[in-house]
Coordinates of C-alpha atoms in Angstrom, one line a residue:
M1 CA -45.4 108.9 169.3
S2 CA -47.4 105.9 170.4
P3 CA -51.1 105.8 169.4
L4 CA -51.9 105.1 173.1
F5 CA -50.7 108.6 173.9
W6 CA -54.2 110.0 172.9
L7 CA -56.2 107.4 174.8
P8 CA -56.2 109.0 178.3
P9 CA -57.2 112.5 177.1
L10 CA -59.9 111.0 174.8
L11 CA -61.3 108.9 177.6
L12 CA -61.3 111.9 179.9
L13 CA -63.2 113.9 177.2
L14 CA -65.7 111.2 176.6
T15 CA -66.5 110.5 180.2
G16 CA -67.2 114.2 180.9
M17 CA -69.7 114.5 178.0
P18 CA -73.4 114.0 178.6
A19 CA -74.9 110.9 177.0
W20 CA -76.2 111.9 173.6
S21 CA -78.7 109.2 173.4
A22 CA -80.3 109.8 176.8
A23 CA -83.9 110.9 176.6
P24 CA -84.8 114.1 178.4
V25 CA -86.1 113.6 181.9
K26 CA -89.8 114.7 182.2
F27 CA -91.5 115.4 185.5
G28 CA -93.9 112.5 185.0
D29 CA -91.0 110.0 184.6
A30 CA -90.4 109.6 188.4
L31 CA -91.2 112.8 190.3
H32 CA -94.9 113.0 189.8
E33 CA -95.6 109.8 191.7
K34 CA -93.3 110.9 194.6
F35 CA -94.9 114.4 194.7
H36 CA -98.2 112.6 195.3
H37 CA -96.9 110.4 198.0
A38 CA -98.6 110.7 201.4
R39 CA -95.6 112.4 203.0
C40 CA -95.7 115.2 200.4
I41 CA -99.4 115.6 200.0
Q42 CA -99.9 115.8 203.8
C43 CA -98.2 119.2 203.9
H44 CA -99.1 120.4 200.5
Q45 CA -102.8 120.1 201.0
F46 CA -102.8 121.3 204.6
N47 CA -104.0 124.8 203.9
S48 CA -106.3 123.9 201.1
G49 CA -110.0 122.9 201.3
K50 CA -109.4 120.0 199.0
S51 CA -109.3 116.4 200.3
N52 CA -107.9 116.2 203.8
G53 CA -106.7 119.8 203.9
R54 CA -107.7 122.0 206.9
G55 CA -108.8 124.9 204.7
F56 CA -107.4 127.5 207.0
T57 CA -108.1 131.0 205.7
S58 CA -105.7 133.1 207.9
H59 CA -102.3 133.7 206.3
R60 CA -100.8 133.0 209.8
S61 CA -102.3 129.5 210.0
R62 CA -99.5 128.0 208.0
Y63 CA -97.1 128.9 210.8
L64 CA -99.1 126.9 213.3
C65 CA -97.4 123.7 212.2
D66 CA -94.5 124.0 214.6
N67 CA -96.8 123.9 217.6
C68 CA -96.7 120.1 217.0
H69 CA -93.8 119.7 214.6
T70 CA -91.3 120.7 217.3
R71 CA -87.5 120.8 217.1
R72 CA -87.4 117.4 218.8
I73 CA -89.4 115.9 215.9
T74 CA -88.1 117.9 212.9
G75 CA -84.7 119.2 214.0
L76 CA -85.7 122.6 212.8
P77 CA -85.9 125.7 215.1
R78 CA -89.3 127.2 215.9
G79 CA -90.6 129.4 213.0
E80 CA -89.0 127.4 210.3
W81 CA -91.6 124.7 210.0
L82 CA -94.6 125.8 208.0
A83 CA -97.0 124.3 205.5
P84 CA -97.1 125.6 201.9
N85 CA -99.8 128.0 201.0
E86 CA -103.0 126.7 199.4
K87 CA -102.0 127.6 195.9
L88 CA -99.4 124.8 196.1
D89 CA -101.9 122.1 196.7
Y90 CA -101.5 119.8 193.7
T91 CA -103.8 117.1 195.0
G92 CA -105.4 115.2 192.1
L93 CA -103.4 116.9 189.3
G94 CA -101.8 114.9 186.6
P95 CA -98.0 115.0 185.8
A96 CA -98.1 118.0 183.4
E97 CA -100.5 120.1 185.7
T98 CA -98.5 119.4 188.8
C99 CA -95.3 120.3 187.0
Q100 CA -96.7 123.5 185.7
L101 CA -98.1 124.5 189.1
I102 CA -94.9 124.1 190.9
K103 CA -92.9 125.9 188.2
R104 CA -95.5 128.8 188.1
N105 CA -95.1 129.2 191.9
L106 CA -91.3 129.3 192.2
G107 CA -91.2 133.0 192.8
A108 CA -88.7 135.5 191.4
G109 CA -85.2 134.8 190.4
D110 CA -83.5 131.9 188.6
P111 CA -86.0 129.0 188.3
K112 CA -83.3 126.3 188.3
A113 CA -81.7 127.7 191.4
A114 CA -85.0 128.1 193.2
M115 CA -86.1 124.5 192.3
T116 CA -82.7 123.2 193.4
R117 CA -83.0 125.0 196.7
H118 CA -86.4 123.7 197.5
L119 CA -86.2 120.1 196.2
L120 CA -82.5 119.3 197.2
E121 CA -81.6 121.7 200.0
D122 CA -84.8 122.5 202.0
A123 CA -84.6 120.9 205.4
R124 CA -88.4 120.2 205.3
I125 CA -88.1 118.2 202.1
R126 CA -85.1 116.3 203.5
W127 CA -87.0 115.5 206.7
A128 CA -90.0 114.2 204.7
L129 CA -87.8 111.9 202.7
E130 CA -85.6 110.7 205.5
S131 CA -87.5 110.8 208.8
G132 CA -91.0 111.7 208.1
M133 CA -91.9 111.6 211.8
T134 CA -95.1 113.5 212.6
P135 CA -96.7 114.0 216.0
A136 CA -99.0 111.0 215.1
G137 CA -96.2 108.8 213.9
R138 CA -94.6 108.0 210.5
F139 CA -96.2 107.7 207.1
P140 CA -94.7 105.0 204.8
A141 CA -91.4 106.1 203.3
V142 CA -91.2 107.7 199.9
P143 CA -89.8 104.9 197.5
G144 CA -86.1 105.2 197.1
G145 CA -85.6 107.7 199.9
Y146 CA -83.6 110.8 199.6
E147 CA -80.8 109.3 197.4
A148 CA -83.3 108.3 194.6
W149 CA -85.2 111.6 195.1
A150 CA -82.0 113.7 194.8
R151 CA -80.8 111.8 191.7
E152 CA -84.2 112.1 190.0
A153 CA -84.8 115.7 190.9
K154 CA -81.3 116.7 189.8
A155 CA -81.7 115.0 186.5
W156 CA -85.1 116.7 186.0
I157 CA -83.8 120.2 187.0
D158 CA -80.5 119.8 184.9
G159 CA -82.6 118.6 182.0
G160 CA -84.6 121.8 181.8
M161 CA -87.5 121.0 184.2
L162 CA -89.6 119.5 181.3
C163 CA -93.3 119.0 182.1
E164 CA -94.1 116.8 179.1

């Protein structure tokens, strides 16, 4: 039997293995800066009294967004565009604190699945990273756009959602 017989299965095995020397991905490596980008902060501080937030106190106020963020602008049907509640305002928090806050507020169920749904599948996140059109115009784009975001978010989620 030729020694080359083992080469294809060996290469297949090695290419399917994770890089052993790769350092774990931490939230602060790339995502923290993007979470604090104007396109993200604009919505995440909307219902908070911090910074530019409106500080609405009614639980219904977060549903007022689609009065202006219409289907023509966002592509989402009425009732699906809403701002996060005030406990998800991470304005001014450092990488570890932002990471802990978002993980703490994931809700019930599998944390990895919940984070994947929100960061990679939620139409509002996709809109912010791709279009970002608001009734007043566009904010500057998040560096790297959706492709870089998806790659970095997936690496962080798959790596165990490490905060530090």
